[in-house]
XYZ file of C-alpha atoms in Angstrom:
303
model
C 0.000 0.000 0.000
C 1.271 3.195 -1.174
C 1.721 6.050 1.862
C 0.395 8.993 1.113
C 2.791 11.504 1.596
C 5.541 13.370 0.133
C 9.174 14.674 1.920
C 10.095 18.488 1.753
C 13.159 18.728 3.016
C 13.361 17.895 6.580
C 9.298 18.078 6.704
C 6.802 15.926 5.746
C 3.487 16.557 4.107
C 0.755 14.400 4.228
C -3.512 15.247 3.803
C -5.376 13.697 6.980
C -7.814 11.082 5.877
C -9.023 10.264 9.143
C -12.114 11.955 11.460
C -9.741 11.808 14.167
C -9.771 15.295 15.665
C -7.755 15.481 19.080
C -8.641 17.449 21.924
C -7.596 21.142 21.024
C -9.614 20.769 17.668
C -12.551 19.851 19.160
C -12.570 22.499 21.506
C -12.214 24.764 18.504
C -14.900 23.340 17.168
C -17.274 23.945 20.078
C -16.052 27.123 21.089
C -16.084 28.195 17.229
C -18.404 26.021 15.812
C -21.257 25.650 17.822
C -20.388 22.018 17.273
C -21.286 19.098 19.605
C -22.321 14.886 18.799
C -25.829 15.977 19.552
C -25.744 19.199 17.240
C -23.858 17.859 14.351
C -26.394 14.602 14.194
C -29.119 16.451 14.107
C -27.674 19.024 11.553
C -26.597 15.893 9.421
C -30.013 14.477 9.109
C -31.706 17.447 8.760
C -28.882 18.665 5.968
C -29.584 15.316 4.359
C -33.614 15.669 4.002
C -32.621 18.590 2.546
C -30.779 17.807 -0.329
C -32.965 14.847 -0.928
C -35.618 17.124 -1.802
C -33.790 19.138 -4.100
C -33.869 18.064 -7.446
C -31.686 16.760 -10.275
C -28.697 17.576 -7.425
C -26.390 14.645 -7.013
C -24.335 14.858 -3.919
C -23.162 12.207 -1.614
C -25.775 11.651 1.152
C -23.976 8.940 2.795
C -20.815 10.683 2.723
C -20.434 12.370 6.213
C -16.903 13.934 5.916
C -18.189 16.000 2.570
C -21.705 17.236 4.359
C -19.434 18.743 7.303
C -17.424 20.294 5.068
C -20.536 22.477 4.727
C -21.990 22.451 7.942
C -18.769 23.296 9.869
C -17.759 26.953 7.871
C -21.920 27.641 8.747
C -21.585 26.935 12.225
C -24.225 23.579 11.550
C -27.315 25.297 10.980
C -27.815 23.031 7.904
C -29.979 25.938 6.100
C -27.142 27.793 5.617
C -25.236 24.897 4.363
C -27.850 23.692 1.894
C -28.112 26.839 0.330
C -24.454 27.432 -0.112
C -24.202 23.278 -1.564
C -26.810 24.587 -3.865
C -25.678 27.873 -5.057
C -21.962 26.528 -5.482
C -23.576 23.872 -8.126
C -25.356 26.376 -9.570
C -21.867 28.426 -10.509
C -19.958 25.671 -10.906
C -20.947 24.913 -14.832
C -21.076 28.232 -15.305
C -16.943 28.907 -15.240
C -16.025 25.278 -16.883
C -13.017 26.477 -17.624
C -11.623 26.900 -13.792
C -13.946 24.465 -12.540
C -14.538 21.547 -15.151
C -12.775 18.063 -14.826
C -10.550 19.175 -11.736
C -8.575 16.350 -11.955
C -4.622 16.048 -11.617
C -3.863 14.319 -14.976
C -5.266 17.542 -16.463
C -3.554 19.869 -14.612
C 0.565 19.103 -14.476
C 2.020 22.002 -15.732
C 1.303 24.767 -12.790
C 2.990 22.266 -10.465
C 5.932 21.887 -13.050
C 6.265 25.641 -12.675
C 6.551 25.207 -8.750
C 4.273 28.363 -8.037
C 2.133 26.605 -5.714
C 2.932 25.053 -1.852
C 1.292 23.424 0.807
C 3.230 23.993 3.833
C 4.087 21.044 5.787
C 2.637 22.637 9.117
C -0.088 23.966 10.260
C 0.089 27.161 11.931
C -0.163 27.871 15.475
C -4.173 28.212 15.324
C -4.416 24.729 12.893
C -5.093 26.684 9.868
C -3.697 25.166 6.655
C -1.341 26.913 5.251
C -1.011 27.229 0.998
C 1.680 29.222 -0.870
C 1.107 31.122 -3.854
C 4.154 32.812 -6.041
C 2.714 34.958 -8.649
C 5.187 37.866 -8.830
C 8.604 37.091 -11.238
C 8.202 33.068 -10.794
C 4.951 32.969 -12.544
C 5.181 33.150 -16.508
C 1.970 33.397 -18.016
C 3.305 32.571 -21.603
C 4.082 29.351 -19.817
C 1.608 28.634 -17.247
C -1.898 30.822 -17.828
C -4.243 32.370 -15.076
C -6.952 29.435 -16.005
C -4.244 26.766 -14.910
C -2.836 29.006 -12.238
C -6.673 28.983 -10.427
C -7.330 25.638 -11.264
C -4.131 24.466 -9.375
C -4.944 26.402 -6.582
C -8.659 24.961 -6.899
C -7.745 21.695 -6.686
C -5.195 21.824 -3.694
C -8.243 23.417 -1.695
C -10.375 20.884 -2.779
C -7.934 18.451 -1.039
C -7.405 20.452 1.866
C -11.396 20.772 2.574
C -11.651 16.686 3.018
C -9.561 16.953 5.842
C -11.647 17.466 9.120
C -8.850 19.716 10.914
C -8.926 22.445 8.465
C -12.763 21.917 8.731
C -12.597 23.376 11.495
C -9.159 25.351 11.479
C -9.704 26.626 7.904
C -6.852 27.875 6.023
C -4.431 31.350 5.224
C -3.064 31.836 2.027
C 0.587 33.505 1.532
C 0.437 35.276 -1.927
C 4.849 36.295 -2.816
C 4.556 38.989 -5.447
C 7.812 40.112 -5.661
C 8.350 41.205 -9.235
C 4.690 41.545 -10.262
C 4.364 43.328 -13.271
C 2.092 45.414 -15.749
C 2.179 41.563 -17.538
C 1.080 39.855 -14.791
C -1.853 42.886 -13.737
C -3.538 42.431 -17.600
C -3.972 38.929 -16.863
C -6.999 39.775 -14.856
C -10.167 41.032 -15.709
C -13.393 42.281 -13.351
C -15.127 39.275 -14.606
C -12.294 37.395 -13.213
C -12.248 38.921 -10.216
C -15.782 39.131 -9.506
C -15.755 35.155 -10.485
C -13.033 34.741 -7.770
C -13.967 36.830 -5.482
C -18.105 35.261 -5.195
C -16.396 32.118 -5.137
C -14.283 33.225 -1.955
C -17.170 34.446 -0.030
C -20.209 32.663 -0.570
C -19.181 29.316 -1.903
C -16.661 27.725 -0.731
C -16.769 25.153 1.917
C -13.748 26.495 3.805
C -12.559 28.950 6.387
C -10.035 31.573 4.585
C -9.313 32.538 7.440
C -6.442 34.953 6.274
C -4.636 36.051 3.245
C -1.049 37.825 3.280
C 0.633 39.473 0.464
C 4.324 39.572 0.624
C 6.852 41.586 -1.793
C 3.930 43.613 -3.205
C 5.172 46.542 -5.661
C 3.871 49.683 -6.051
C 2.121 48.468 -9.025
C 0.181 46.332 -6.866
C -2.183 48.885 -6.540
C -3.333 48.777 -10.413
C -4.035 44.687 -9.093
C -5.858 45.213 -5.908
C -8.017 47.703 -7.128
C -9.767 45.009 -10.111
C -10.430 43.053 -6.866
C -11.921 46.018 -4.007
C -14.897 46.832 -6.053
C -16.086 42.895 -5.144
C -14.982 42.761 -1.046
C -16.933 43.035 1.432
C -15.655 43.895 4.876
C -14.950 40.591 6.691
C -12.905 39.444 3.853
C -11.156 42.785 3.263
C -10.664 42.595 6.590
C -8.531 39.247 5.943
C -6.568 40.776 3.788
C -3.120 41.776 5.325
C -0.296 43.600 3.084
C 3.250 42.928 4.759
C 5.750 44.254 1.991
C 9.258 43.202 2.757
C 8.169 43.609 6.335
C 8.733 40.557 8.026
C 8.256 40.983 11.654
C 4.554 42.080 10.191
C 4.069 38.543 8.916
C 5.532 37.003 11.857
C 3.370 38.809 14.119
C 0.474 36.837 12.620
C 2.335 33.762 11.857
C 4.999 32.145 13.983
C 8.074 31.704 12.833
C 8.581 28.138 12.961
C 5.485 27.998 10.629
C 6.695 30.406 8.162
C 9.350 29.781 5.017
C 13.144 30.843 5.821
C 12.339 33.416 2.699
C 9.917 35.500 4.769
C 11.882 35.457 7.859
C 10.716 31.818 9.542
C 12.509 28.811 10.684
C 11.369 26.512 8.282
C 13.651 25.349 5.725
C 11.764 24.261 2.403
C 13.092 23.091 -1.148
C 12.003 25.633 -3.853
C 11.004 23.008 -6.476
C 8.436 21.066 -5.139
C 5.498 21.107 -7.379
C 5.998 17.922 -9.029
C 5.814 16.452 -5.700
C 2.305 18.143 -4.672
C 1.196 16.689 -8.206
C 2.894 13.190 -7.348
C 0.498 13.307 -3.936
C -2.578 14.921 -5.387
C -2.617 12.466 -7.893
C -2.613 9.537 -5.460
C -6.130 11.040 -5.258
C -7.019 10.661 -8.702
C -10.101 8.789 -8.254
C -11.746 10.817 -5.494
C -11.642 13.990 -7.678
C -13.226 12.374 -10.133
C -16.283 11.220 -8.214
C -16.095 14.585 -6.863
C -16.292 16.250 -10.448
C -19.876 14.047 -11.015
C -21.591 15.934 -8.089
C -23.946 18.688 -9.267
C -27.129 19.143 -11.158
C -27.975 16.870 -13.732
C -30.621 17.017 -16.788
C -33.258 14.609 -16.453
C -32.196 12.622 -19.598
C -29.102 11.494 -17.280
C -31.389 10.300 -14.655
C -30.446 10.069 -11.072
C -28.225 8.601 -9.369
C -27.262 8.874 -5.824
């Protein structure tokens, strides 16, 4: 039996299959959450009865680690979680190209360009931890936006399975040293709007911060296709460090953050065919995962 797992260095990264929680997490949960046995069974079945009334929506009823994925970010009141399963299979068809066939034997070449990493630890608070380069180390000619997302897509995808950053959600480091005017016409409103919906009502996951390291001036031009779309708890989230590093590590402790941005940890720059090497070990579960949705009735159902 394969182990799923790949080496970084020193570190070892691995995505927790289990529902084994431990004690701090479930006080998080509680505390956070709302969440207790009683609560979470009742929100289950009710979340269930739900979606079994909705129709031509295929989603795994039996499958208890995907439904808390959506109860847990609404604090189980299983309303609130039905309506976000339903609006986020609504959109989904709608952007094809970022969201169609997320699979890892169609997407290779953003982790052969090593702009994406999945830090080995979580931070001090349990959040998941994913690093984005997009400044001088991402060239579009050679890896586009659309792959760029989708890579990104799929790692959260991965990272919302596991019942820890359920509940500890995740922060996402975004390096933009030498971001250019190239890099700025990549994006669009419509992109940004797309992105930013997708952020803030749809997905099944706790963002619980994003920091933006070696930001030019030119920056600005970026960030300002995006503020039109925030709304205050996410803007809010947002946290712009520069080449400040005792501003990251004030949020972040150190032996949690890369030795780049003034941490302790030590990580190999060219890991993305290793991320690719373990997402793909989970080839089969993304595809079952790309069936969910609405269907037409000629399909039929199937549950």
């Amino acid at each position: 039996m394969e182990v799923k797992c790949i080496h970084m260095g020193e570190y070892t990264l691995k995505f927790e299959d289990g529902p084994e929680l431990g004690e701090s997490f479930e006080q998080r949960a509680l505390q956070e959450l709302r969440e207790t046995p009683e609560r979470k069974e009742e929100a289950l079945e009710k979340l269930r009865d739900l979606l079994r009334n909705e129709e031509d929506l295929v989603v795994p009823l039996d499958n208890e680690t995907f439904l808390l994925s959506y109860l847990r970010p609404c604090k189980f009141y299983p309303e609130s979680a039905f309506e976000r399963i339903c609006k986020f299979y609504k959109f989904r068809p709608k952007h094809p190209k970022y969201f169609g066939n997320l699979v890892p034997s169609n997407d290779k070449n953003v982790f052969q360009n090593c702009l994406l990493t999945v830090l080995p630890h979580r931070d001090q608070h349990g959040s998941r931890i994913l690093m984005v380069e997009a400044g001088d180390k991402w060239k579009p000619k050679d890896c586009s936006l659309v792959e760029l997302l989708r890579g990104i897509l799929m790692i959260l995808e991965a990272a919302i399975l596991e019942p820890r950053t359920q509940i500890s959600g995740a922060i996402v480091l975004v390096d933009l040293q030498g971001l250019s005017l190239h890099h700025v016409w990549q994006f669009s409103p419509g992109f940004a709007s797309m992105l930013v919906e997708w952020v803030q009502d749809l997905i099944p996951c706790r963002i619980k911060a994003i920091h933006i390291v070696n930001q030019p001036y030119i920056f600005n031009m970026l960030f300002n296709i995006f503020k039109p779309f925030l709304r205050e708890k996410l803007r809010n989230r947002i946290h712009f460090h520069g080449e400040d590093r005792s501003s990251l590590l004030s949020h972040i402790d150190s032996k949690f953050v890369p030795t780049q941005y003034g941490g302790d940890m030590y990580l190999p720059s060219d890991q993305g065919i290793e991320l690719h090497r373990l997402l793909s070990l989970y080839e089969d579960k993304y595809r079952k995962t790309s069936e969910y949705g609405y269907i037409t009735k000629q399909k039929g159902k199937k549950r």
